[in-house]
Amino acid sequence: DAKTTQPTSMDCAEGRAANLPCNHSTISGNEYVYWYRQIHSQGPQYIIHGLKNNETNEMASLIITEDRKSSTLILPHATLRDTAVYYCIVRSHMDSNYQLIWGAGTKLIIKP
Amino acid sequence: NAGVTQTPKFRVLKTGQSMTLLCAQDMNHEYMYWYRQDPGMGLRLIHYSVGEGTTAKGEVPDGYNVSRLKKQNFLLGLESAAPSQTSVYFCASSYGSGAFFGQGTRLTVV
């Protein structure tokens, strides 16, 4: 079973910041938080990951709470092309494999 | 820069037929993976490989076999296709953190 809980769907207006929450209350000390997205019928796309510090890249920002039990992915200026299913996944870098456990994700719809 | 390439993109099989899905990556990644995705669901790991010549079972390996004879290629085989294997198959490769995915193979077994 997925170790994360996400809302089923969210809407956001184009040009606004999209804030996608994720709960991972059972996360362990060596587990990272990963975000991927999947645009309709395409392969998943890596967005960002972090351990405990906030992270930012050209696509998004990741805010992780101090207790690490939840996080928020922020798309600062959402566009219509950001409409996708967003997956929050926890994974240990101690694993010798890369078995990501995928939940159902959040379907984000960006509205004009 | 091709990244991860999957062939074929679409295929229809009859029950009992066999086929091989090919995944090729040009990023020199050690790790490669095969996932399947059923409608409305997240991805489930079928098999994976942590290097050339090695393979291991994932969450849903039954009915599938894999081979990693070359570092850049990861093959997924269906020996006797069943309707329950109708799905979209994704290959991915990784250097240890973020994974790169192919565009998928849509397989229908009738």
mmCIF file with all atom_site columns, C-alpha atoms in Angstrom:
data_model
loop_
_atom_site.group_PDB
_atom_site.id
_atom_site.type_symbol
_atom_site.label_atom_id
_atom_site.label_alt_id
_atom_site.label_comp_id
_atom_site.label_asym_id
_atom_site.label_entity_id
_atom_site.label_seq_id
_atom_site.pdbx_PDB_ins_code
_atom_site.Cartn_x
_atom_site.Cartn_y
_atom_site.Cartn_z
_atom_site.occupancy
_atom_site.B_iso_or_equiv
_atom_site.pdbx_formal_charge
_atom_site.auth_seq_id
_atom_site.auth_comp_id
_atom_site.auth_asym_id
_atom_site.auth_atom_id
_atom_site.pdbx_PDB_model_num
ATOM 1   C CA . ASP A 1 1   ? 0.000  0.000   0.000   1.00 0.00 ? 1   ASP A CA 1
ATOM 2   C CA . ALA A 1 2   ? 1.061  3.562   -0.688  1.00 0.00 ? 2   ALA A CA 1
ATOM 3   C CA . LYS A 1 3   ? 2.579  5.327   2.293   1.00 0.00 ? 3   LYS A CA 1
ATOM 4   C CA . THR A 1 4   ? 1.080  8.664   1.293   1.00 0.00 ? 4   THR A CA 1
ATOM 5   C CA . THR A 1 5   ? -2.349 10.268  1.283   1.00 0.00 ? 5   THR A CA 1
ATOM 6   C CA . GLN A 1 6   ? -3.339 12.882  -1.290  1.00 0.00 ? 6   GLN A CA 1
ATOM 7   C CA . PRO A 1 7   ? -6.609 14.563  -2.240  1.00 0.00 ? 7   PRO A CA 1
ATOM 8   C CA . THR A 1 8   ? -8.282 12.924  -5.186  1.00 0.00 ? 8   THR A CA 1
ATOM 9   C CA . SER A 1 9   ? -8.592 16.110  -7.215  1.00 0.00 ? 9   SER A CA 1
ATOM 10  C CA . MET A 1 10  ? -7.947 19.845  -7.130  1.00 0.00 ? 10  MET A CA 1
ATOM 11  C CA . ASP A 1 11  ? -8.620 22.853  -9.316  1.00 0.00 ? 11  ASP A CA 1
ATOM 12  C CA . CYS A 1 12  ? -6.431 25.897  -9.769  1.00 0.00 ? 12  CYS A CA 1
ATOM 13  C CA . ALA A 1 13  ? -6.777 29.025  -11.891 1.00 0.00 ? 13  ALA A CA 1
ATOM 14  C CA . GLU A 1 14  ? -4.225 29.594  -14.602 1.00 0.00 ? 14  GLU A CA 1
ATOM 15  C CA . GLY A 1 15  ? -1.452 31.916  -13.456 1.00 0.00 ? 15  GLY A CA 1
ATOM 16  C CA . ARG A 1 16  ? -2.038 31.176  -9.780  1.00 0.00 ? 16  ARG A CA 1
ATOM 17  C CA . ALA A 1 17  ? 0.141  29.065  -7.553  1.00 0.00 ? 17  ALA A CA 1
ATOM 18  C CA . ALA A 1 18  ? -1.001 25.456  -7.287  1.00 0.00 ? 18  ALA A CA 1
ATOM 19  C CA . ASN A 1 19  ? -0.399 23.950  -3.853  1.00 0.00 ? 19  ASN A CA 1
ATOM 20  C CA . LEU A 1 20  ? -0.674 20.184  -3.705  1.00 0.00 ? 20  LEU A CA 1
ATOM 21  C CA . PRO A 1 21  ? -0.659 18.616  -0.234  1.00 0.00 ? 21  PRO A CA 1
ATOM 22  C CA . CYS A 1 22  ? 0.580  15.185  0.750   1.00 0.00 ? 22  CYS A CA 1
ATOM 23  C CA . ASN A 1 23  ? 0.424  13.379  4.076   1.00 0.00 ? 23  ASN A CA 1
ATOM 24  C CA . HIS A 1 24  ? 3.103  10.822  4.939   1.00 0.00 ? 24  HIS A CA 1
ATOM 25  C CA . SER A 1 25  ? 2.713  10.451  8.680   1.00 0.00 ? 25  SER A CA 1
ATOM 26  C CA . THR A 1 26  ? 4.589  7.118   8.853   1.00 0.00 ? 26  THR A CA 1
ATOM 27  C CA . ILE A 1 27  ? 7.664  8.327   6.990   1.00 0.00 ? 27  ILE A CA 1
ATOM 28  C CA . SER A 1 28  ? 10.917 7.052   8.451   1.00 0.00 ? 28  SER A CA 1
ATOM 29  C CA . GLY A 1 29  ? 14.131 8.963   8.931   1.00 0.00 ? 29  GLY A CA 1
ATOM 30  C CA . ASN A 1 30  ? 15.862 7.724   5.784   1.00 0.00 ? 30  ASN A CA 1
ATOM 31  C CA . GLU A 1 31  ? 12.913 8.120   3.426   1.00 0.00 ? 31  GLU A CA 1
ATOM 32  C CA . TYR A 1 32  ? 12.756 10.883  0.864   1.00 0.00 ? 32  TYR A CA 1
ATOM 33  C CA . VAL A 1 33  ? 9.629  12.516  -0.505  1.00 0.00 ? 33  VAL A CA 1
ATOM 34  C CA . TYR A 1 34  ? 9.365  12.343  -4.290  1.00 0.00 ? 34  TYR A CA 1
ATOM 35  C CA . TRP A 1 35  ? 6.925  14.034  -6.625  1.00 0.00 ? 35  TRP A CA 1
ATOM 36  C CA . TYR A 1 36  ? 6.093  12.881  -10.122 1.00 0.00 ? 36  TYR A CA 1
ATOM 37  C CA . ARG A 1 37  ? 3.365  13.904  -12.494 1.00 0.00 ? 37  ARG A CA 1
ATOM 38  C CA . GLN A 1 38  ? 1.651  12.141  -15.347 1.00 0.00 ? 38  GLN A CA 1
ATOM 39  C CA . ILE A 1 39  ? 0.074  14.088  -18.139 1.00 0.00 ? 39  ILE A CA 1
ATOM 40  C CA . HIS A 1 40  ? -2.716 12.178  -19.834 1.00 0.00 ? 40  HIS A CA 1
ATOM 41  C CA . SER A 1 41  ? -1.497 9.044   -21.630 1.00 0.00 ? 41  SER A CA 1
ATOM 42  C CA . GLN A 1 42  ? 2.172  9.948   -21.172 1.00 0.00 ? 42  GLN A CA 1
ATOM 43  C CA . GLY A 1 43  ? 4.889  8.424   -19.044 1.00 0.00 ? 43  GLY A CA 1
ATOM 44  C CA . PRO A 1 44  ? 5.385  9.855   -15.550 1.00 0.00 ? 44  PRO A CA 1
ATOM 45  C CA . GLN A 1 45  ? 7.727  12.817  -15.231 1.00 0.00 ? 45  GLN A CA 1
ATOM 46  C CA . TYR A 1 46  ? 10.022 13.388  -12.272 1.00 0.00 ? 46  TYR A CA 1
ATOM 47  C CA . ILE A 1 47  ? 9.464  16.785  -10.637 1.00 0.00 ? 47  ILE A CA 1
ATOM 48  C CA . ILE A 1 48  ? 11.410 17.081  -7.407  1.00 0.00 ? 48  ILE A CA 1
ATOM 49  C CA . HIS A 1 49  ? 12.446 15.273  -4.248  1.00 0.00 ? 49  HIS A CA 1
ATOM 50  C CA . GLY A 1 50  ? 13.631 16.152  -0.754  1.00 0.00 ? 50  GLY A CA 1
ATOM 51  C CA . LEU A 1 51  ? 14.525 14.751  2.645   1.00 0.00 ? 51  LEU A CA 1
ATOM 52  C CA . LYS A 1 52  ? 13.834 17.450  5.205   1.00 0.00 ? 52  LYS A CA 1
ATOM 53  C CA . ASN A 1 53  ? 14.911 20.771  3.754   1.00 0.00 ? 53  ASN A CA 1
ATOM 54  C CA . ASN A 1 54  ? 12.743 22.711  1.344   1.00 0.00 ? 54  ASN A CA 1
ATOM 55  C CA . GLU A 1 55  ? 13.774 22.248  -2.246  1.00 0.00 ? 55  GLU A CA 1
ATOM 56  C CA . THR A 1 56  ? 13.286 24.311  -5.393  1.00 0.00 ? 56  THR A CA 1
ATOM 57  C CA . ASN A 1 57  ? 14.044 23.661  -9.029  1.00 0.00 ? 57  ASN A CA 1
ATOM 58  C CA . GLU A 1 58  ? 12.921 25.050  -12.356 1.00 0.00 ? 58  GLU A CA 1
ATOM 59  C CA . MET A 1 59  ? 9.629  23.170  -12.182 1.00 0.00 ? 59  MET A CA 1
ATOM 60  C CA . ALA A 1 60  ? 8.438  23.490  -8.606  1.00 0.00 ? 60  ALA A CA 1
ATOM 61  C CA . SER A 1 61  ? 9.112  23.975  -4.920  1.00 0.00 ? 61  SER A CA 1
ATOM 62  C CA . LEU A 1 62  ? 8.786  21.315  -2.232  1.00 0.00 ? 62  LEU A CA 1
ATOM 63  C CA . ILE A 1 63  ? 7.956  22.347  1.296   1.00 0.00 ? 63  ILE A CA 1
ATOM 64  C CA . ILE A 1 64  ? 8.370  19.651  3.960   1.00 0.00 ? 64  ILE A CA 1
ATOM 65  C CA . THR A 1 65  ? 7.056  20.235  7.473   1.00 0.00 ? 65  THR A CA 1
ATOM 66  C CA . GLU A 1 66  ? 9.511  20.143  10.336  1.00 0.00 ? 66  GLU A CA 1
ATOM 67  C CA . ASP A 1 67  ? 8.115  16.846  11.635  1.00 0.00 ? 67  ASP A CA 1
ATOM 68  C CA . ARG A 1 68  ? 8.267  15.504  8.050   1.00 0.00 ? 68  ARG A CA 1
ATOM 69  C CA . LYS A 1 69  ? 4.757  14.106  8.305   1.00 0.00 ? 69  LYS A CA 1
ATOM 70  C CA . SER A 1 70  ? 3.453  16.151  5.410   1.00 0.00 ? 70  SER A CA 1
ATOM 71  C CA . SER A 1 71  ? 4.639  18.151  2.443   1.00 0.00 ? 71  SER A CA 1
ATOM 72  C CA . THR A 1 72  ? 3.354  20.527  -0.211  1.00 0.00 ? 72  THR A CA 1
ATOM 73  C CA . LEU A 1 73  ? 4.325  20.731  -3.843  1.00 0.00 ? 73  LEU A CA 1
ATOM 74  C CA . ILE A 1 74  ? 4.049  24.256  -5.192  1.00 0.00 ? 74  ILE A CA 1
ATOM 75  C CA . LEU A 1 75  ? 3.765  25.114  -8.875  1.00 0.00 ? 75  LEU A CA 1
ATOM 76  C CA . PRO A 1 76  ? 4.320  28.874  -8.667  1.00 0.00 ? 76  PRO A CA 1
ATOM 77  C CA . HIS A 1 77  ? 2.526  29.999  -11.831 1.00 0.00 ? 77  HIS A CA 1
ATOM 78  C CA . ALA A 1 78  ? 0.304  27.208  -13.072 1.00 0.00 ? 78  ALA A CA 1
ATOM 79  C CA . THR A 1 79  ? -0.361 26.907  -16.789 1.00 0.00 ? 79  THR A CA 1
ATOM 80  C CA . LEU A 1 80  ? -2.853 24.774  -18.676 1.00 0.00 ? 80  LEU A CA 1
ATOM 81  C CA . ARG A 1 81  ? -0.016 22.376  -19.482 1.00 0.00 ? 81  ARG A CA 1
ATOM 82  C CA . ASP A 1 82  ? 0.325  21.609  -15.766 1.00 0.00 ? 82  ASP A CA 1
ATOM 83  C CA . THR A 1 83  ? -2.987 19.745  -15.832 1.00 0.00 ? 83  THR A CA 1
ATOM 84  C CA . ALA A 1 84  ? -1.966 16.225  -14.805 1.00 0.00 ? 84  ALA A CA 1
ATOM 85  C CA . VAL A 1 85  ? -2.094 13.608  -12.066 1.00 0.00 ? 85  VAL A CA 1
ATOM 86  C CA . TYR A 1 86  ? 0.492  14.383  -9.401  1.00 0.00 ? 86  TYR A CA 1
ATOM 87  C CA . TYR A 1 87  ? 1.965  11.565  -7.338  1.00 0.00 ? 87  TYR A CA 1
ATOM 88  C CA . CYS A 1 88  ? 3.625  11.961  -3.950  1.00 0.00 ? 88  CYS A CA 1
ATOM 89  C CA . ILE A 1 89  ? 5.836  8.984   -3.076  1.00 0.00 ? 89  ILE A CA 1
ATOM 90  C CA . VAL A 1 90  ? 8.172  8.194   -0.195  1.00 0.00 ? 90  VAL A CA 1
ATOM 91  C CA . ARG A 1 91  ? 11.234 6.134   -0.844  1.00 0.00 ? 91  ARG A CA 1
ATOM 92  C CA . SER A 1 92  ? 14.373 5.193   1.034   1.00 0.00 ? 92  SER A CA 1
ATOM 93  C CA . HIS A 1 93  ? 17.713 5.726   -0.671  1.00 0.00 ? 93  HIS A CA 1
ATOM 94  C CA . MET A 1 94  ? 18.901 2.724   1.320   1.00 0.00 ? 94  MET A CA 1
ATOM 95  C CA . ASP A 1 95  ? 16.863 0.480   -0.967  1.00 0.00 ? 95  ASP A CA 1
ATOM 96  C CA . SER A 1 96  ? 18.941 -1.371  -3.518  1.00 0.00 ? 96  SER A CA 1
ATOM 97  C CA . ASN A 1 97  ? 16.033 -1.277  -5.916  1.00 0.00 ? 97  ASN A CA 1
ATOM 98  C CA . TYR A 1 98  ? 13.746 1.541   -6.887  1.00 0.00 ? 98  TYR A CA 1
ATOM 99  C CA . GLN A 1 99  ? 10.406 0.164   -5.881  1.00 0.00 ? 99  GLN A CA 1
ATOM 100 C CA . LEU A 1 100 ? 8.249  3.238   -5.838  1.00 0.00 ? 100 LEU A CA 1
ATOM 101 C CA . ILE A 1 101 ? 4.849  2.511   -4.345  1.00 0.00 ? 101 ILE A CA 1
ATOM 102 C CA . TRP A 1 102 ? 2.367  4.556   -6.337  1.00 0.00 ? 102 TRP A CA 1
ATOM 103 C CA . GLY A 1 103 ? -0.980 5.667   -4.973  1.00 0.00 ? 103 GLY A CA 1
ATOM 104 C CA . ALA A 1 104 ? -3.794 7.145   -7.029  1.00 0.00 ? 104 ALA A CA 1
ATOM 105 C CA . GLY A 1 105 ? -2.348 10.671  -6.905  1.00 0.00 ? 105 GLY A CA 1
ATOM 106 C CA . THR A 1 106 ? -4.078 14.045  -7.165  1.00 0.00 ? 106 THR A CA 1
ATOM 107 C CA . LYS A 1 107 ? -5.712 15.033  -10.415 1.00 0.00 ? 107 LYS A CA 1
ATOM 108 C CA . LEU A 1 108 ? -4.881 18.723  -10.832 1.00 0.00 ? 108 LEU A CA 1
ATOM 109 C CA . ILE A 1 109 ? -6.989 20.666  -13.294 1.00 0.00 ? 109 ILE A CA 1
ATOM 110 C CA . ILE A 1 110 ? -5.792 24.117  -14.304 1.00 0.00 ? 110 ILE A CA 1
ATOM 111 C CA . LYS A 1 111 ? -8.672 26.303  -15.430 1.00 0.00 ? 111 LYS A CA 1
ATOM 112 C CA . PRO A 1 112 ? -8.380 29.286  -17.797 1.00 0.00 ? 112 PRO A CA 1
ATOM 113 C CA . ASN B 2 1   ? 18.720 13.027  -26.649 1.00 0.00 ? 1   ASN B CA 1
ATOM 114 C CA . ALA B 2 2   ? 16.285 10.102  -26.771 1.00 0.00 ? 2   ALA B CA 1
ATOM 115 C CA . GLY B 2 3   ? 16.143 9.240   -23.048 1.00 0.00 ? 3   GLY B CA 1
ATOM 116 C CA . VAL B 2 4   ? 13.997 6.125   -22.595 1.00 0.00 ? 4   VAL B CA 1
ATOM 117 C CA . THR B 2 5   ? 12.472 4.593   -25.704 1.00 0.00 ? 5   THR B CA 1
ATOM 118 C CA . GLN B 2 6   ? 9.858  1.844   -25.706 1.00 0.00 ? 6   GLN B CA 1
ATOM 119 C CA . THR B 2 7   ? 8.824  -0.288  -28.647 1.00 0.00 ? 7   THR B CA 1
ATOM 120 C CA . PRO B 2 8   ? 6.202  -0.985  -29.764 1.00 0.00 ? 8   PRO B CA 1
ATOM 121 C CA . LYS B 2 9   ? 3.821  1.799   -28.724 1.00 0.00 ? 9   LYS B CA 1
ATOM 122 C CA . PHE B 2 10  ? 0.677  -0.253  -29.354 1.00 0.00 ? 10  PHE B CA 1
ATOM 123 C CA . ARG B 2 11  ? -0.020 -3.957  -29.713 1.00 0.00 ? 11  ARG B CA 1
ATOM 124 C CA . VAL B 2 12  ? -3.015 -6.240  -29.802 1.00 0.00 ? 12  VAL B CA 1
ATOM 125 C CA . LEU B 2 13  ? -2.434 -9.880  -28.902 1.00 0.00 ? 13  LEU B CA 1
ATOM 126 C CA . LYS B 2 14  ? -4.646 -12.911 -28.884 1.00 0.00 ? 14  LYS B CA 1
ATOM 127 C CA . THR B 2 15  ? -4.859 -14.937 -25.694 1.00 0.00 ? 15  THR B CA 1
ATOM 128 C CA . GLY B 2 16  ? -1.966 -17.373 -25.548 1.00 0.00 ? 16  GLY B CA 1
ATOM 129 C CA . GLN B 2 17  ? 0.331  -15.453 -27.886 1.00 0.00 ? 17  GLN B CA 1
ATOM 130 C CA . SER B 2 18  ? 3.743  -14.311 -26.793 1.00 0.00 ? 18  SER B CA 1
ATOM 131 C CA . MET B 2 19  ? 5.567  -11.037 -27.296 1.00 0.00 ? 19  MET B CA 1
ATOM 132 C CA . THR B 2 20  ? 8.535  -9.014  -26.124 1.00 0.00 ? 20  THR B CA 1
ATOM 133 C CA . LEU B 2 21  ? 8.523  -5.349  -25.188 1.00 0.00 ? 21  LEU B CA 1
ATOM 134 C CA . LEU B 2 22  ? 11.802 -3.529  -25.655 1.00 0.00 ? 22  LEU B CA 1
ATOM 135 C CA . CYS B 2 23  ? 13.094 -0.691  -23.530 1.00 0.00 ? 23  CYS B CA 1
ATOM 136 C CA . ALA B 2 24  ? 16.239 1.213   -24.462 1.00 0.00 ? 24  ALA B CA 1
ATOM 137 C CA . GLN B 2 25  ? 17.939 4.019   -22.538 1.00 0.00 ? 25  GLN B CA 1
ATOM 138 C CA . ASP B 2 26  ? 20.876 6.155   -23.613 1.00 0.00 ? 26  ASP B CA 1
ATOM 139 C CA . MET B 2 27  ? 21.721 7.718   -20.241 1.00 0.00 ? 27  MET B CA 1
ATOM 140 C CA . ASN B 2 28  ? 24.052 4.980   -18.974 1.00 0.00 ? 28  ASN B CA 1
ATOM 141 C CA . HIS B 2 29  ? 21.742 4.312   -16.020 1.00 0.00 ? 29  HIS B CA 1
ATOM 142 C CA . GLU B 2 30  ? 22.321 1.249   -13.885 1.00 0.00 ? 30  GLU B CA 1
ATOM 143 C CA . TYR B 2 31  ? 18.739 0.778   -12.757 1.00 0.00 ? 31  TYR B CA 1
ATOM 144 C CA . MET B 2 32  ? 15.891 -0.124  -15.089 1.00 0.00 ? 32  MET B CA 1
ATOM 145 C CA . TYR B 2 33  ? 12.277 -1.013  -14.339 1.00 0.00 ? 33  TYR B CA 1
ATOM 146 C CA . TRP B 2 34  ? 9.095  -2.297  -15.893 1.00 0.00 ? 34  TRP B CA 1
ATOM 147 C CA . TYR B 2 35  ? 5.761  -1.071  -14.543 1.00 0.00 ? 35  TYR B CA 1
ATOM 148 C CA . ARG B 2 36  ? 2.192  -1.634  -15.558 1.00 0.00 ? 36  ARG B CA 1
ATOM 149 C CA . GLN B 2 37  ? -0.653 0.826   -15.132 1.00 0.00 ? 37  GLN B CA 1
ATOM 150 C CA . ASP B 2 38  ? -4.295 -0.123  -15.182 1.00 0.00 ? 38  ASP B CA 1
ATOM 151 C CA . PRO B 2 39  ? -7.040 2.482   -15.698 1.00 0.00 ? 39  PRO B CA 1
ATOM 152 C CA . GLY B 2 40  ? -7.390 4.953   -12.823 1.00 0.00 ? 40  GLY B CA 1
ATOM 153 C CA . MET B 2 41  ? -4.578 3.403   -10.847 1.00 0.00 ? 41  MET B CA 1
ATOM 154 C CA . GLY B 2 42  ? -0.984 4.130   -10.018 1.00 0.00 ? 42  GLY B CA 1
ATOM 155 C CA . LEU B 2 43  ? 1.937  2.186   -11.444 1.00 0.00 ? 43  LEU B CA 1
ATOM 156 C CA . ARG B 2 44  ? 2.846  -1.260  -10.177 1.00 0.00 ? 44  ARG B CA 1
ATOM 157 C CA . LEU B 2 45  ? 6.349  -2.662  -10.462 1.00 0.00 ? 45  LEU B CA 1
ATOM 158 C CA . ILE B 2 46  ? 6.657  -5.886  -12.468 1.00 0.00 ? 46  ILE B CA 1
ATOM 159 C CA . HIS B 2 47  ? 10.418 -6.509  -12.559 1.00 0.00 ? 47  HIS B CA 1
ATOM 160 C CA . TYR B 2 48  ? 13.517 -4.427  -12.174 1.00 0.00 ? 48  TYR B CA 1
ATOM 161 C CA . SER B 2 49  ? 17.259 -4.600  -12.754 1.00 0.00 ? 49  SER B CA 1
ATOM 162 C CA . VAL B 2 50  ? 20.089 -3.014  -10.780 1.00 0.00 ? 50  VAL B CA 1
ATOM 163 C CA . GLY B 2 51  ? 22.681 -3.662  -13.476 1.00 0.00 ? 51  GLY B CA 1
ATOM 164 C CA . GLU B 2 52  ? 23.603 -5.584  -16.596 1.00 0.00 ? 52  GLU B CA 1
ATOM 165 C CA . GLY B 2 53  ? 22.926 -9.277  -16.188 1.00 0.00 ? 53  GLY B CA 1
ATOM 166 C CA . THR B 2 54  ? 20.771 -8.873  -13.077 1.00 0.00 ? 54  THR B CA 1
ATOM 167 C CA . THR B 2 55  ? 17.003 -8.930  -12.670 1.00 0.00 ? 55  THR B CA 1
ATOM 168 C CA . ALA B 2 56  ? 14.612 -9.161  -9.743  1.00 0.00 ? 56  ALA B CA 1
ATOM 169 C CA . LYS B 2 57  ? 10.877 -9.501  -9.136  1.00 0.00 ? 57  LYS B CA 1
ATOM 170 C CA . GLY B 2 58  ? 8.722  -6.561  -8.238  1.00 0.00 ? 58  GLY B CA 1
ATOM 171 C CA . GLU B 2 59  ? 5.197  -6.372  -6.908  1.00 0.00 ? 59  GLU B CA 1
ATOM 172 C CA . VAL B 2 60  ? 3.374  -8.163  -9.778  1.00 0.00 ? 60  VAL B CA 1
ATOM 173 C CA . PRO B 2 61  ? 5.848  -10.450 -11.597 1.00 0.00 ? 61  PRO B CA 1
ATOM 174 C CA . ASP B 2 62  ? 3.597  -13.412 -12.437 1.00 0.00 ? 62  ASP B CA 1
ATOM 175 C CA . GLY B 2 63  ? 3.189  -14.043 -16.156 1.00 0.00 ? 63  GLY B CA 1
ATOM 176 C CA . TYR B 2 64  ? 6.206  -11.935 -17.129 1.00 0.00 ? 64  TYR B CA 1
ATOM 177 C CA . ASN B 2 65  ? 9.902  -12.532 -17.654 1.00 0.00 ? 65  ASN B CA 1
ATOM 178 C CA . VAL B 2 66  ? 12.716 -10.055 -18.208 1.00 0.00 ? 66  VAL B CA 1
ATOM 179 C CA . SER B 2 67  ? 16.285 -9.940  -19.415 1.00 0.00 ? 67  SER B CA 1
ATOM 180 C CA . ARG B 2 68  ? 19.060 -7.348  -19.183 1.00 0.00 ? 68  ARG B CA 1
ATOM 181 C CA . LEU B 2 69  ? 21.790 -8.637  -21.454 1.00 0.00 ? 69  LEU B CA 1
ATOM 182 C CA . LYS B 2 70  ? 23.043 -5.149  -22.250 1.00 0.00 ? 70  LYS B CA 1
ATOM 183 C CA . LYS B 2 71  ? 23.143 -2.207  -19.888 1.00 0.00 ? 71  LYS B CA 1
ATOM 184 C CA . GLN B 2 72  ? 21.095 -0.028  -22.184 1.00 0.00 ? 72  GLN B CA 1
ATOM 185 C CA . ASN B 2 73  ? 18.302 -2.535  -22.872 1.00 0.00 ? 73  ASN B CA 1
ATOM 186 C CA . PHE B 2 74  ? 15.667 -4.127  -20.662 1.00 0.00 ? 74  PHE B CA 1
ATOM 187 C CA . LEU B 2 75  ? 13.267 -6.603  -22.265 1.00 0.00 ? 75  LEU B CA 1
ATOM 188 C CA . LEU B 2 76  ? 9.876  -7.633  -20.909 1.00 0.00 ? 76  LEU B CA 1
ATOM 189 C CA . GLY B 2 77  ? 8.413  -10.881 -22.171 1.00 0.00 ? 77  GLY B CA 1
ATOM 190 C CA . LEU B 2 78  ? 4.928  -12.301 -22.039 1.00 0.00 ? 78  LEU B CA 1
ATOM 191 C CA . GLU B 2 79  ? 5.108  -16.029 -22.741 1.00 0.00 ? 79  GLU B CA 1
ATOM 192 C CA . SER B 2 80  ? 1.362  -16.696 -22.931 1.00 0.00 ? 80  SER B CA 1
ATOM 193 C CA . ALA B 2 81  ? -0.689 -13.523 -22.910 1.00 0.00 ? 81  ALA B CA 1
ATOM 194 C CA . ALA B 2 82  ? -3.904 -13.346 -20.889 1.00 0.00 ? 82  ALA B CA 1
ATOM 195 C CA . PRO B 2 83  ? -6.683 -10.710 -20.952 1.00 0.00 ? 83  PRO B CA 1
ATOM 196 C CA . SER B 2 84  ? -5.648 -9.702  -17.404 1.00 0.00 ? 84  SER B CA 1
ATOM 197 C CA . GLN B 2 85  ? -2.398 -8.441  -18.906 1.00 0.00 ? 85  GLN B CA 1
ATOM 198 C CA . THR B 2 86  ? -4.225 -5.780  -20.879 1.00 0.00 ? 86  THR B CA 1
ATOM 199 C CA . SER B 2 87  ? -2.596 -2.632  -19.572 1.00 0.00 ? 87  SER B CA 1
ATOM 200 C CA . VAL B 2 88  ? -0.224 0.201   -20.324 1.00 0.00 ? 88  VAL B CA 1
ATOM 201 C CA . TYR B 2 89  ? 3.388  -0.775  -19.718 1.00 0.00 ? 89  TYR B CA 1
ATOM 202 C CA . PHE B 2 90  ? 6.024  1.765   -18.744 1.00 0.00 ? 90  PHE B CA 1
ATOM 203 C CA . CYS B 2 91  ? 9.745  1.317   -18.660 1.00 0.00 ? 91  CYS B CA 1
ATOM 204 C CA . ALA B 2 92  ? 11.959 3.552   -16.554 1.00 0.00 ? 92  ALA B CA 1
ATOM 205 C CA . SER B 2 93  ? 15.633 4.031   -15.858 1.00 0.00 ? 93  SER B CA 1
ATOM 206 C CA . SER B 2 94  ? 17.370 5.695   -12.955 1.00 0.00 ? 94  SER B CA 1
ATOM 207 C CA . TYR B 2 95  ? 20.769 6.741   -11.687 1.00 0.00 ? 95  TYR B CA 1
ATOM 208 C CA . GLY B 2 96  ? 19.601 6.416   -8.103  1.00 0.00 ? 96  GLY B CA 1
ATOM 209 C CA . SER B 2 97  ? 17.206 9.272   -7.441  1.00 0.00 ? 97  SER B CA 1
ATOM 210 C CA . GLY B 2 98  ? 14.839 10.661  -10.078 1.00 0.00 ? 98  GLY B CA 1
ATOM 211 C CA . ALA B 2 99  ? 13.619 8.139   -12.645 1.00 0.00 ? 99  ALA B CA 1
ATOM 212 C CA . PHE B 2 100 ? 13.041 8.747   -16.328 1.00 0.00 ? 100 PHE B CA 1
ATOM 213 C CA . PHE B 2 101 ? 10.102 7.044   -17.987 1.00 0.00 ? 101 PHE B CA 1
ATOM 214 C CA . GLY B 2 102 ? 9.319  5.992   -21.512 1.00 0.00 ? 102 GLY B CA 1
ATOM 215 C CA . GLN B 2 103 ? 6.090  6.937   -23.225 1.00 0.00 ? 103 GLN B CA 1
ATOM 216 C CA . GLY B 2 104 ? 4.464  3.579   -22.651 1.00 0.00 ? 104 GLY B CA 1
ATOM 217 C CA . THR B 2 105 ? 3.243  0.560   -24.579 1.00 0.00 ? 105 THR B CA 1
ATOM 218 C CA . ARG B 2 106 ? -0.502 0.079   -24.759 1.00 0.00 ? 106 ARG B CA 1
ATOM 219 C CA . LEU B 2 107 ? -1.178 -3.653  -24.857 1.00 0.00 ? 107 LEU B CA 1
ATOM 220 C CA . THR B 2 108 ? -4.558 -5.223  -25.408 1.00 0.00 ? 108 THR B CA 1
ATOM 221 C CA . VAL B 2 109 ? -5.051 -8.971  -25.066 1.00 0.00 ? 109 VAL B CA 1
ATOM 222 C CA . VAL B 2 110 ? -8.237 -10.282 -26.642 1.00 0.00 ? 110 VAL B CA 1
#
